[in-house]
Short mmCIF file of C-alpha atoms in Angstrom, two decimals:
data_model
loop_
_atom_site.label_atom_id
_atom_site.label_comp_id
_atom_site.label_asym_id
_atom_site.label_seq_id
_atom_site.Cartn_x
_atom_site.Cartn_y
_atom_site.Cartn_z
CA MET A 1 15.75 56.37 0.67
CA SER A 2 13.73 56.12 -2.71
CA ASN A 3 15.84 52.82 -3.49
CA ILE A 4 14.51 51.33 -0.31
CA LEU A 5 10.93 52.40 -0.66
CA SER A 6 11.02 50.81 -4.08
CA ARG A 7 12.61 47.69 -2.81
CA LEU A 8 9.62 47.45 -0.17
CA ARG A 9 6.98 47.92 -2.92
CA ASN A 10 8.78 45.04 -5.26
CA ARG A 11 8.81 42.96 -2.16
CA ARG A 12 5.21 43.31 -1.22
CA ALA A 13 3.83 43.06 -4.90
CA ASN A 14 6.14 39.84 -5.55
CA PRO A 15 7.04 38.15 -2.43
CA ALA A 16 9.15 35.39 -4.81
CA ALA A 17 11.60 37.92 -5.64
CA ASP A 18 13.44 37.87 -2.34
CA GLN A 19 13.65 34.18 -2.11
CA PRO A 20 17.25 32.68 -2.36
CA GLY A 21 18.37 31.58 -5.78
CA THR A 22 16.08 34.27 -7.59
CA ALA A 23 18.53 37.03 -8.03
CA GLY A 24 19.33 38.00 -11.46
CA GLN A 25 16.43 36.13 -12.96
CA SER A 26 14.12 38.51 -14.99
CA GLY A 27 10.24 38.15 -14.30
CA PRO A 28 8.30 36.91 -11.47
CA VAL A 29 9.26 33.48 -10.02
CA PRO A 30 6.43 31.27 -9.43
CA LEU A 31 6.52 29.91 -5.70
CA HIS A 32 3.93 28.30 -3.74
CA ILE A 33 3.99 29.50 -0.55
CA PRO A 34 1.55 27.52 2.20
CA ARG A 35 -0.80 29.70 3.77
CA THR A 36 -1.50 27.64 6.93
CA ARG A 37 0.79 25.64 9.42
CA VAL A 38 -0.85 22.39 8.08
CA GLY A 39 0.02 23.01 4.43
CA ALA A 40 3.65 24.10 5.77
CA TRP A 41 3.89 20.67 7.52
CA LEU A 42 2.59 18.88 4.66
CA GLY A 43 4.97 20.18 2.52
CA ARG A 44 8.31 19.42 4.51
CA PRO A 45 10.32 16.33 3.27
CA MET A 46 9.59 13.69 5.99
CA THR A 47 5.80 14.37 6.28
CA SER A 48 4.86 11.15 4.69
CA PHE A 49 7.24 8.98 7.04
CA HIS A 50 5.95 10.53 10.24
CA LEU A 51 2.19 10.28 9.01
CA ILE A 52 2.31 6.69 8.58
CA VAL A 53 4.42 5.87 11.80
CA ALA A 54 2.02 8.14 13.82
CA VAL A 55 -1.40 6.54 12.36
CA THR A 56 0.15 2.85 12.71
CA ALA A 57 1.07 3.70 16.28
CA LEU A 58 -2.42 4.92 17.10
CA LEU A 59 -4.11 2.05 15.55
CA ILE A 60 -1.88 -0.59 17.32
CA THR A 61 -3.01 1.33 20.77
CA MET A 62 -6.42 1.06 19.94
CA GLY A 63 -6.38 -2.27 18.71
CA LEU A 64 -4.74 -3.55 21.76
CA THR A 65 -6.98 -1.52 24.01
CA MET A 66 -10.19 -3.37 22.42
CA VAL A 67 -8.59 -6.93 22.15
CA LEU A 68 -8.19 -6.43 25.96
CA SER A 69 -11.82 -5.32 26.52
CA ALA A 70 -13.44 -7.74 24.17
CA SER A 71 -11.36 -11.02 25.01
CA GLY A 72 -11.63 -10.94 28.71
CA VAL A 73 -14.76 -12.97 29.21
CA TYR A 74 -13.90 -15.55 26.33
CA SER A 75 -10.43 -16.00 27.61
CA TYR A 76 -11.80 -16.67 30.96
CA ASP A 77 -14.31 -19.22 29.96
CA PHE A 78 -11.74 -21.21 27.95
CA GLU A 79 -8.23 -20.57 29.27
CA GLY A 80 -9.29 -19.68 32.91
CA SER A 81 -7.56 -16.17 32.71
CA PRO A 82 -8.88 -13.16 31.23
CA TRP A 83 -5.57 -12.23 29.85
CA THR A 84 -4.70 -15.25 27.61
CA VAL A 85 -6.02 -13.69 24.25
CA PHE A 86 -4.55 -10.26 24.99
CA GLY A 87 -1.26 -11.65 25.94
CA LYS A 88 -0.87 -13.64 22.32
CA GLN A 89 -2.12 -10.68 20.78
CA LEU A 90 0.62 -8.52 22.72
CA LEU A 91 3.21 -11.13 21.57
CA TRP A 92 2.33 -11.33 17.99
CA THR A 93 2.23 -7.11 18.06
CA ALA A 94 5.77 -7.38 19.16
CA ILE A 95 6.82 -9.74 16.52
CA GLY A 96 5.14 -7.27 14.04
CA LEU A 97 6.88 -4.60 15.39
CA LEU A 98 10.14 -6.41 14.48
CA ALA A 99 9.31 -7.24 11.25
CA PHE A 100 8.01 -3.65 10.91
CA TYR A 101 11.73 -2.52 12.04
CA VAL A 102 13.30 -4.99 9.72
CA ALA A 103 11.40 -3.63 6.61
CA LEU A 104 12.03 -0.41 7.63
CA ARG A 105 15.77 -0.79 7.50
CA MET A 106 15.88 -3.45 4.38
CA PRO A 107 17.58 -1.89 1.22
CA VAL A 108 15.03 -1.94 -1.81
CA ALA A 109 17.53 -3.70 -3.98
CA VAL A 110 17.52 -6.74 -1.18
CA MET A 111 13.62 -6.49 -1.37
CA ARG A 112 13.43 -7.00 -5.08
CA ARG A 113 16.32 -9.63 -5.12
CA PHE A 114 14.56 -12.21 -2.86
CA ALA A 115 11.12 -11.39 -3.96
CA PHE A 116 10.41 -14.52 -6.00
CA ALA A 117 12.09 -16.57 -3.69
CA GLY A 118 9.78 -15.44 -0.94
CA PHE A 119 6.52 -15.89 -3.48
CA ALA A 120 7.89 -19.66 -4.11
CA PHE A 121 8.61 -20.29 -0.64
CA SER A 122 4.99 -19.12 0.53
CA VAL A 123 3.74 -21.50 -2.09
CA VAL A 124 5.39 -24.35 -0.64
CA LEU A 125 3.66 -23.37 2.72
CA LEU A 126 0.16 -23.32 0.95
CA ILE A 127 0.82 -26.74 -0.41
CA LEU A 128 2.19 -28.29 3.35
CA VAL A 129 -0.94 -27.00 5.25
CA LEU A 130 -3.27 -28.79 3.06
CA ILE A 131 -1.58 -32.28 4.16
CA PRO A 132 -3.27 -33.58 6.98
CA GLY A 133 -1.22 -33.86 10.27
CA ILE A 134 0.65 -30.80 9.23
CA GLY A 135 -2.18 -28.26 8.81
CA LYS A 136 -4.71 -27.89 11.28
CA VAL A 137 -8.38 -27.13 10.84
CA ALA A 138 -10.24 -23.91 12.45
CA ASN A 139 -13.27 -22.74 11.41
CA GLY A 140 -13.82 -25.24 8.72
CA SER A 141 -10.61 -24.28 7.03
CA ARG A 142 -7.55 -26.35 6.80
CA GLY A 143 -5.23 -23.20 6.78
CA TRP A 144 -3.36 -23.18 9.80
CA PHE A 145 0.23 -24.50 11.26
CA VAL A 146 -0.18 -24.77 14.96
CA ILE A 147 3.29 -24.87 16.97
CA ALA A 148 3.63 -24.57 20.47
CA GLY A 149 0.28 -23.25 21.16
CA PHE A 150 0.48 -20.57 18.48
CA SER A 151 -0.87 -20.64 15.43
CA MET A 152 0.32 -19.13 12.03
CA GLN A 153 -1.96 -18.72 8.61
CA PRO A 154 0.47 -19.15 5.61
CA SER A 155 -2.16 -17.31 3.35
CA GLU A 156 -1.16 -14.14 4.93
CA LEU A 157 2.49 -14.79 4.09
CA ALA A 158 1.50 -15.51 0.45
CA LYS A 159 -0.57 -12.24 0.15
CA ILE A 160 2.55 -10.13 0.84
CA ALA A 161 4.88 -12.45 -1.25
CA LEU A 162 2.67 -11.77 -4.04
CA ALA A 163 2.40 -8.10 -3.77
CA ILE A 164 6.06 -7.78 -3.54
CA TRP A 165 7.06 -10.02 -6.44
CA GLY A 166 4.17 -8.65 -8.58
CA ALA A 167 5.39 -5.04 -8.02
CA HIS A 168 9.16 -6.08 -8.68
CA LEU A 169 8.09 -8.16 -11.93
CA LEU A 170 5.87 -5.13 -13.57
CA ALA A 171 8.31 -2.59 -12.31
CA ALA A 172 10.96 -4.27 -14.31
CA ARG A 173 9.17 -4.44 -17.24
CA ARG A 174 8.76 -0.66 -17.21
CA MET A 175 4.93 -0.45 -16.51
CA GLU A 176 4.18 2.53 -19.01
CA HIS A 177 5.64 0.15 -22.04
CA ALA A 178 4.96 -3.03 -20.98
CA SER A 179 2.62 -5.35 -23.61
CA LEU A 180 -0.31 -7.09 -22.21
CA ARG A 181 1.38 -10.37 -22.32
CA GLU A 182 4.31 -9.18 -20.26
CA MET A 183 1.99 -7.92 -17.91
CA LEU A 184 -0.16 -10.89 -17.33
CA VAL A 185 2.73 -13.69 -17.73
CA PRO A 186 3.98 -14.99 -15.56
CA LEU A 187 2.47 -13.17 -12.69
CA VAL A 188 -1.33 -14.19 -13.42
CA PRO A 189 -0.82 -17.65 -13.61
CA ALA A 190 1.25 -17.81 -10.69
CA ALA A 191 -1.35 -15.92 -8.76
CA VAL A 192 -3.72 -18.33 -10.04
CA ILE A 193 -1.86 -21.35 -8.39
CA ALA A 194 -1.87 -19.47 -5.24
CA LEU A 195 -5.28 -18.70 -5.28
CA GLY A 196 -6.33 -22.23 -6.09
CA LEU A 197 -4.25 -23.77 -3.01
CA ILE A 198 -6.20 -21.06 -0.71
CA VAL A 199 -9.63 -22.09 -2.31
CA SER A 200 -8.56 -26.01 -1.50
CA GLN A 201 -8.44 -25.10 2.47
CA PRO A 202 -11.43 -23.62 1.70
CA ASP A 203 -10.91 -19.76 2.86
CA LEU A 204 -13.29 -17.36 0.84
CA GLY A 205 -11.81 -14.39 2.74
CA GLN A 206 -8.27 -14.92 2.12
CA THR A 207 -9.09 -15.77 -1.38
CA LEU A 208 -11.08 -12.44 -2.19
CA SER A 209 -8.08 -10.90 -0.12
CA MET A 210 -5.68 -12.13 -2.87
CA GLY A 211 -7.91 -11.44 -5.61
CA VAL A 212 -7.85 -7.99 -4.56
CA ILE A 213 -3.84 -7.67 -4.46
CA LEU A 214 -3.64 -9.14 -7.91
CA LEU A 215 -6.19 -6.53 -9.31
CA GLY A 216 -4.75 -3.57 -7.71
CA LEU A 217 -1.19 -4.80 -8.93
CA LEU A 218 -2.49 -4.93 -12.59
CA TRP A 219 -4.86 -1.90 -12.49
CA TYR A 220 -1.84 0.76 -10.90
CA ALA A 221 0.59 -1.12 -13.45
CA GLY A 222 -1.73 0.30 -16.28
CA LEU A 223 -3.76 -2.53 -17.51
CA PRO A 224 -6.43 -1.53 -20.36
CA LEU A 225 -9.93 -0.90 -18.84
CA ARG A 226 -11.41 -3.47 -20.69
CA VAL A 227 -9.15 -6.13 -19.63
CA PHE A 228 -9.40 -4.88 -16.02
CA LEU A 229 -13.17 -4.89 -16.12
CA SER A 230 -13.42 -8.38 -17.37
CA SER A 231 -10.93 -9.56 -14.91
CA LEU A 232 -12.81 -8.03 -12.22
CA GLY A 233 -16.02 -9.53 -13.53
CA ALA A 234 -14.35 -13.05 -13.76
CA VAL A 235 -13.23 -12.58 -9.90
CA LEU A 236 -16.63 -11.35 -9.08
CA ILE A 237 -18.40 -14.50 -10.73
CA SER A 238 -15.71 -16.51 -9.07
CA GLY A 239 -16.52 -15.24 -5.71
CA ALA A 240 -20.02 -15.88 -6.10
CA VAL A 241 -19.55 -19.55 -7.03
CA LEU A 242 -17.47 -20.14 -4.14
CA ALA A 243 -19.65 -18.48 -1.73
CA MET A 244 -22.65 -20.57 -2.77
CA SER A 245 -20.59 -23.77 -3.24
CA ALA A 246 -19.91 -24.82 0.34
CA GLY A 247 -22.97 -25.14 2.58
CA TYR A 248 -21.88 -23.08 5.67
CA ARG A 249 -20.89 -20.13 3.00
CA SER A 250 -24.29 -20.43 1.11
CA ALA A 251 -26.22 -20.33 4.46
CA ARG A 252 -24.37 -16.96 5.07
CA VAL A 253 -25.38 -15.45 1.97
CA GLN A 254 -28.83 -16.59 2.33
CA SER A 255 -29.17 -15.27 6.12
CA TRP A 256 -27.60 -11.90 4.53
CA LEU A 257 -30.13 -12.05 1.60
CA ASP A 258 -32.89 -12.56 4.05
CA PRO A 259 -31.90 -11.84 7.82
CA ALA A 260 -35.00 -13.37 9.20
CA SER A 261 -34.74 -16.83 7.76
CA ASP A 262 -32.26 -18.01 10.23
CA ALA A 263 -32.03 -15.62 12.79
CA GLN A 264 -30.92 -18.32 15.51
CA GLY A 265 -28.62 -20.11 13.07
CA ALA A 266 -26.56 -19.00 10.20
CA GLY A 267 -27.92 -15.54 11.02
CA TYR A 268 -27.36 -15.06 14.76
CA GLN A 269 -23.84 -13.53 14.69
CA ALA A 270 -24.41 -10.83 11.94
CA ARG A 271 -27.70 -9.88 13.98
CA GLN A 272 -26.18 -9.77 17.61
CA ALA A 273 -23.53 -7.51 15.74
CA ARG A 274 -26.20 -4.98 14.56
CA PHE A 275 -27.81 -5.18 18.11
CA ALA A 276 -24.44 -4.10 19.91
CA LEU A 277 -24.00 -1.36 17.46
CA ALA A 278 -27.45 -0.03 18.27
CA ASN A 279 -27.02 -0.54 22.15
CA GLY A 280 -23.73 1.70 21.67
CA GLY A 281 -25.95 4.90 20.41
CA VAL A 282 -23.69 7.89 19.74
CA PHE A 283 -21.42 7.89 22.51
CA GLY A 284 -21.38 4.32 23.74
CA ASP A 285 -21.73 2.40 27.17
CA GLY A 286 -18.10 3.14 27.85
CA LEU A 287 -15.08 1.41 27.51
CA GLY A 288 -15.12 -2.10 28.75
CA GLN A 289 -19.01 -1.88 29.80
CA GLY A 290 -20.35 -3.40 26.78
CA THR A 291 -22.41 -6.39 26.93
CA ALA A 292 -22.28 -8.30 23.61
CA LYS A 293 -19.10 -9.98 24.62
CA TRP A 294 -20.53 -11.74 27.46
CA ASN A 295 -20.95 -14.72 24.88
CA TYR A 296 -23.73 -13.13 23.10
CA LEU A 297 -21.74 -12.43 19.76
CA PRO A 298 -19.34 -14.98 19.00
CA ASN A 299 -15.85 -13.83 18.01
CA ALA A 300 -16.42 -10.51 19.21
CA HIS A 301 -12.59 -9.96 20.18
CA ASN A 302 -11.96 -11.03 16.29
CA ASP A 303 -14.01 -10.87 13.36
CA PHE A 304 -16.60 -8.77 14.98
CA ILE A 305 -14.77 -6.49 17.06
CA PHE A 306 -16.02 -3.47 15.15
CA ALA A 307 -19.32 -4.23 16.77
CA ILE A 308 -17.69 -4.02 20.11
CA ILE A 309 -16.11 -0.42 19.06
CA GLY A 310 -19.38 0.60 18.28
CA GLU A 311 -21.14 -0.72 21.55
CA GLU A 312 -18.41 0.82 24.08
CA LEU A 313 -17.29 3.73 22.09
CA GLY A 314 -20.45 4.45 20.42
CA PHE A 315 -20.87 6.41 16.79
CA VAL A 316 -18.11 8.69 17.65
CA GLY A 317 -15.73 6.02 18.42
CA ALA A 318 -16.77 3.91 15.17
CA VAL A 319 -16.41 6.72 13.01
CA GLY A 320 -13.12 8.07 14.55
CA LEU A 321 -11.81 4.79 13.53
CA LEU A 322 -12.78 5.12 10.26
CA LEU A 323 -11.53 8.34 9.85
CA LEU A 324 -8.09 7.32 11.00
CA PHE A 325 -7.93 4.31 8.21
CA GLY A 326 -8.85 7.26 5.67
CA LEU A 327 -5.65 9.08 6.90
CA PHE A 328 -3.90 5.76 6.37
CA ALA A 329 -5.39 5.66 2.93
CA TYR A 330 -4.43 9.19 2.14
CA THR A 331 -0.89 8.48 3.45
CA GLY A 332 -0.47 5.43 1.55
CA MET A 333 -1.38 6.98 -1.71
CA ARG A 334 0.61 10.21 -1.02
CA ILE A 335 3.92 8.12 -0.59
CA ALA A 336 3.07 6.04 -3.87
CA ARG A 337 2.29 9.52 -5.52
CA ARG A 338 5.54 11.12 -4.44
CA SER A 339 7.82 8.29 -4.92
CA ALA A 340 10.36 7.94 -7.70
CA ASP A 341 11.09 4.62 -7.70
CA PRO A 342 8.27 2.27 -9.87
CA PHE A 343 8.68 -0.70 -7.68
CA LEU A 344 7.95 1.32 -4.51
CA ARG A 345 5.07 3.47 -5.99
CA LEU A 346 3.43 0.22 -7.20
CA LEU A 347 3.86 -1.83 -4.06
CA THR A 348 2.81 1.31 -2.00
CA ALA A 349 -0.58 1.71 -3.83
CA THR A 350 -1.47 -1.68 -3.77
CA ALA A 351 -0.56 -2.57 -0.41
CA THR A 352 -2.96 0.67 0.52
CA LEU A 353 -5.60 -1.09 -1.38
CA TRP A 354 -5.19 -4.44 -0.13
CA ILE A 355 -5.48 -3.07 3.61
CA LEU A 356 -8.26 -0.38 2.87
CA SER A 357 -10.24 -3.53 1.12
CA GLN A 358 -10.04 -5.57 4.17
CA VAL A 359 -11.62 -2.77 6.18
CA PHE A 360 -14.32 -2.26 4.03
CA ILE A 361 -15.14 -5.81 3.99
CA ASN A 362 -15.16 -6.19 7.46
CA VAL A 363 -16.92 -3.30 8.49
CA GLY A 364 -19.37 -4.11 5.64
CA TYR A 365 -20.35 -7.36 7.12
CA VAL A 366 -20.41 -6.12 10.49
CA VAL A 367 -22.83 -3.41 9.72
CA GLY A 368 -24.87 -5.84 7.42
CA LEU A 369 -23.80 -4.44 3.88
CA LEU A 370 -21.89 -7.76 3.05
CA PRO A 371 -22.28 -11.29 3.69
CA VAL A 372 -19.97 -12.49 6.50
CA THR A 373 -16.19 -13.91 4.78
CA GLY A 374 -14.26 -14.16 8.13
CA LEU A 375 -11.54 -11.23 7.25
CA GLN A 376 -10.36 -9.20 10.08
CA LEU A 377 -9.87 -5.76 10.65
CA PRO A 378 -6.45 -4.61 10.22
CA LEU A 379 -4.37 -4.06 13.46
CA ILE A 380 -7.63 -3.76 15.57
CA SER A 381 -8.80 -7.51 15.58
CA ALA A 382 -7.13 -10.14 17.64
CA GLY A 383 -5.15 -12.37 15.08
CA GLY A 384 -1.57 -13.07 15.34
CA THR A 385 -0.56 -13.66 11.88
CA SER A 386 -2.71 -10.88 10.22
CA THR A 387 -1.46 -8.40 12.73
CA ALA A 388 2.43 -9.19 12.19
CA THR A 389 2.08 -9.29 8.35
CA THR A 390 0.18 -6.08 8.25
CA LEU A 391 2.52 -4.55 10.44
CA LEU A 392 5.22 -5.97 7.86
CA MET A 393 3.79 -4.33 5.00
CA VAL A 394 3.39 -0.97 6.68
CA GLY A 395 7.15 -1.17 7.63
CA ILE A 396 7.81 -1.54 3.80
CA MET A 397 5.44 1.77 3.39
CA ALA A 398 7.29 3.52 5.74
CA ASN A 399 10.81 2.45 4.03
CA ALA A 400 9.06 3.87 0.75
CA ALA A 401 8.17 6.93 2.61
CA ARG A 402 12.03 7.49 3.39
CA HIS A 403 12.90 6.87 -0.35
CA GLU A 404 10.78 10.00 -1.57
CA PRO A 405 13.06 12.10 -3.61
CA GLU A 406 12.69 15.07 -1.23
CA ALA A 407 13.19 12.58 1.87
CA VAL A 408 16.16 11.13 0.45
CA ALA A 409 17.59 14.70 -0.31
CA ALA A 410 17.01 16.02 3.15
CA LEU A 411 18.52 13.13 5.05
CA ARG A 412 21.76 12.93 2.90
CA ALA A 413 21.95 16.61 3.13
CA GLY A 414 22.46 16.03 7.15
CA ARG A 415 18.96 17.55 8.05
CA ASP A 416 18.15 16.38 11.32
CA ASP A 417 15.18 14.08 11.95
CA ARG A 418 14.03 12.84 15.72
CA VAL A 419 12.39 9.71 14.66
CA ASN A 420 15.15 8.59 12.19
CA ARG A 421 17.88 9.55 14.87
CA LEU A 422 15.81 7.44 17.70
CA LEU A 423 15.28 4.50 15.26
CA ARG A 424 18.84 4.63 14.13
CA LEU A 425 17.76 4.14 10.67
CA PRO A 426 20.52 4.29 7.71
CA LEU A 427 20.49 6.92 4.98
CA PRO A 428 18.25 6.18 2.26
CA ALA A 429 19.76 5.39 -1.40
CA PRO A 430 18.81 7.80 -4.25
CA TYR A 431 16.65 5.86 -6.99
CA VAL A 432 18.75 4.64 -9.82
CA PRO A 433 17.17 2.07 -12.47
CA THR A 434 19.08 -1.54 -12.86
CA ARG A 435 21.01 -2.27 -15.65
CA THR A 436 18.33 -4.60 -16.83
CA GLU A 437 15.62 -1.81 -16.66
CA ALA A 438 17.85 0.61 -18.64
CA LEU A 439 18.71 -1.80 -21.04
CA ARG A 440 14.92 -2.75 -21.60
CA ASP A 441 14.06 0.90 -22.10
CA ARG A 442 16.81 1.41 -24.83
CA LEU A 443 15.91 -1.64 -26.41
CA ARG A 444 12.07 -0.50 -26.67
CA LYS A 445 13.21 3.15 -27.99
CA SER A 446 15.67 1.67 -30.78
CA PRO A 447 13.20 0.07 -32.96
CA THR A 448 11.14 3.34 -32.97
CA ARG A 449 14.05 5.81 -33.80
CA ALA A 450 15.02 3.07 -36.73
CA LYS A 451 11.53 3.44 -37.96
CA LYS A 452 11.65 7.08 -37.97
CA ALA A 453 15.14 7.71 -39.27
CA PRO A 454 14.05 6.93 -43.22
CA ASP A 455 11.37 9.45 -43.27
CA LYS A 456 13.67 12.50 -42.61
CA LYS A 457 15.06 13.81 -45.86
CA PRO A 458 18.63 15.55 -45.79
CA PRO A 459 18.39 19.02 -45.70
CA ARG A 460 19.56 20.86 -49.14
CA ALA A 461 22.72 22.72 -49.21
CA PRO A 462 22.22 26.38 -49.38
CA ARG A 463 22.99 28.14 -52.71
CA ALA A 464 25.21 31.32 -52.38
CA LYS A 465 23.58 34.45 -53.68
CA ALA A 466 25.35 37.76 -54.68
CA GLY A 467 26.84 39.58 -51.81
CA HIS A 468 25.94 36.63 -49.26
CA PRO A 469 28.57 34.07 -48.41
CA VAL A 470 27.16 30.39 -47.84
CA ARG A 471 27.37 29.42 -44.24
CA SER A 472 29.19 26.34 -43.43
CA ALA A 473 27.18 23.22 -42.43
CA ARG A 474 28.69 22.93 -39.23
CA SER A 475 28.02 26.65 -38.11
CA SER A 476 24.30 26.43 -39.24
CA SER A 477 23.35 23.30 -37.48
CA GLY A 478 25.74 23.20 -34.58
CA TYR A 479 23.33 25.23 -32.14
CA GLY A 480 20.45 22.89 -33.41
CA ASP A 481 22.42 19.80 -32.62
CA GLY A 482 23.53 20.88 -29.15
CA GLN A 483 20.13 21.79 -28.25
CA ARG A 484 18.74 18.34 -29.21
CA LYS A 485 21.68 16.38 -27.63
CA GLN A 486 21.01 18.61 -24.73
CA GLY A 487 17.17 17.56 -24.55
CA ARG A 488 18.15 14.18 -25.00
CA ARG A 489 20.48 13.98 -21.95
CA ALA A 490 17.94 15.86 -19.75
CA ARG A 491 14.95 13.29 -20.72
CA ALA A 492 17.38 10.31 -20.01
CA LEU A 493 17.99 12.01 -16.66
CA GLU A 494 14.48 12.49 -16.27
CA GLY A 495 13.62 8.77 -16.91
CA GLN A 496 16.38 7.50 -14.49
CA ARG A 497 14.72 9.59 -11.72
CA TYR A 498 11.05 9.01 -12.18
CA GLY A 499 11.27 5.73 -13.95
#
C-alpha cells in the first residue's frame, strides 16, 4: 500500500515520469504537455496541412460568393446575362483546383528538376505577348493572350516560375554557406530580364509583385542586411520612376496625393470605393444589397471587390476577411518553419510573403493608403489566371505541409488521416539531400579542416614514473576518438535532416 501511495505522489509531482519510454531514466524528463484543446490540436502532425486546406476552401467560397454578387450588373450590361463573369470565374477556379491537386501530388524532386525549364518557358511567353497580333491590349497593357474568349496573363505564370526556380537555385547552393555572388548570380540577372519584359507591357502591379518575390527569396536565403536594404531602395526608386513615367500612372499618383484634384477623372474610382466602404457601416447593407456595383464603381468585381465586401458585409465582414488572410499567413510561416527541406522552406516563406503583399497592396489602395496599381485580391477578385496560379502555389504549400518531418513520420507509420484518404494522396518521402548538395557541403568544409589541421600540435608521449605503468596511446585516446567520431556522425545526420 505504501508503494502505491508513493507512486501516486511521484506521479502528481512529475507527470512526465509515467510517459512511455521514460522508464529507467534518472531525473525528471521535460515534456511539453498542451494545456488546452487548441494547443493539443496545433501539436498534431497534420495540423498545418488541415489548416492550409481549410483556409483556402473558405477563401474560395467567399470569393465566388462576392464575385457573383458584384458582377451581376456588369455581366448583364455587357453580355446580356448576369452569370457570365461568375461562370468564367467558376471555370477558372475549377482549373485552379485541378492545378492545386496536381501540385499536391507532385514529388518535390520532379518540381525541382523542371524548375529552370518552367522559368525559361515563362520568359518565352513574356516575349510572345509583346508581339502585336499575338498579345492583346487590356487596360492599357499588352499582357494578355486571348483564346476562345478566355484571357490568360503570362506574367502570373512567370511569378510562380521565378519563385520555384529561385528557391531551387538557392537551396542547392546551401543558403547558410552561399557567398554573395552565388546568391545573386544568375538569379538576379534572370529576374531583371523577366521584370524588363513585364515593364515593357507595361504592368506596374505585376512588376511590383515580381519584385516582392525576388526580394523575398533573397531575404529568406540570408542576404546581408546592407545589400538587402540597398536592393529594396533600388526597387522603390524604380517603382516611383515607373509610376511617374506614363501619363495614366502619373495621374493615379497625383490623385492619390491630392484626392480632390481630379475627383471625376483619375481619382473617381478610388473615391467611389471609399464611399462604398462608408455606406457599409459596421454590419453592411446585406449580401447582394450594395449599390456601388450598379456602375457607380468601375471594376467592382475585380480590383475593387474589397469595397463591395465592405459595403455589403460591413466592417465586420471586411475585418473577418483580413483575419482569414492573417490565418493564412500564420499557416504559411508555420509550414516554412517546420520544413526540413531548405527548398520547401524557402519556397513556402516566399509564397506566403508574395500572397500577403498582394493583399496589402490591394486593400491599401481600396482604402486610400496607396495609389491604385491594379493588383487583384488573391482568391477573392474575379481574375482567371490570378486565381488558377494562386491555387497552384497554395497546392505547393500544402504539399510542403505534408512533407514536414512529423507529418512524414505519422503518415509513413500508418496513422490514418481522413483528408489524405479522401484525396488519395501518396505517402510523402522524407527529406534526403541530393548528391550535388552533399558534395558541395563536403567541399565547403574540407578547406577549413585543412587550415585548422597544422595548428594542432601532436600530444607528447607520457613519461613513465616509478610505480606507475605507461598507458598505451590506443587505450588512452580510444574513447575520445570514438566520441569525436560519434559527434561527427551525429552532425552529419543532422545536416542531412535539417539542411
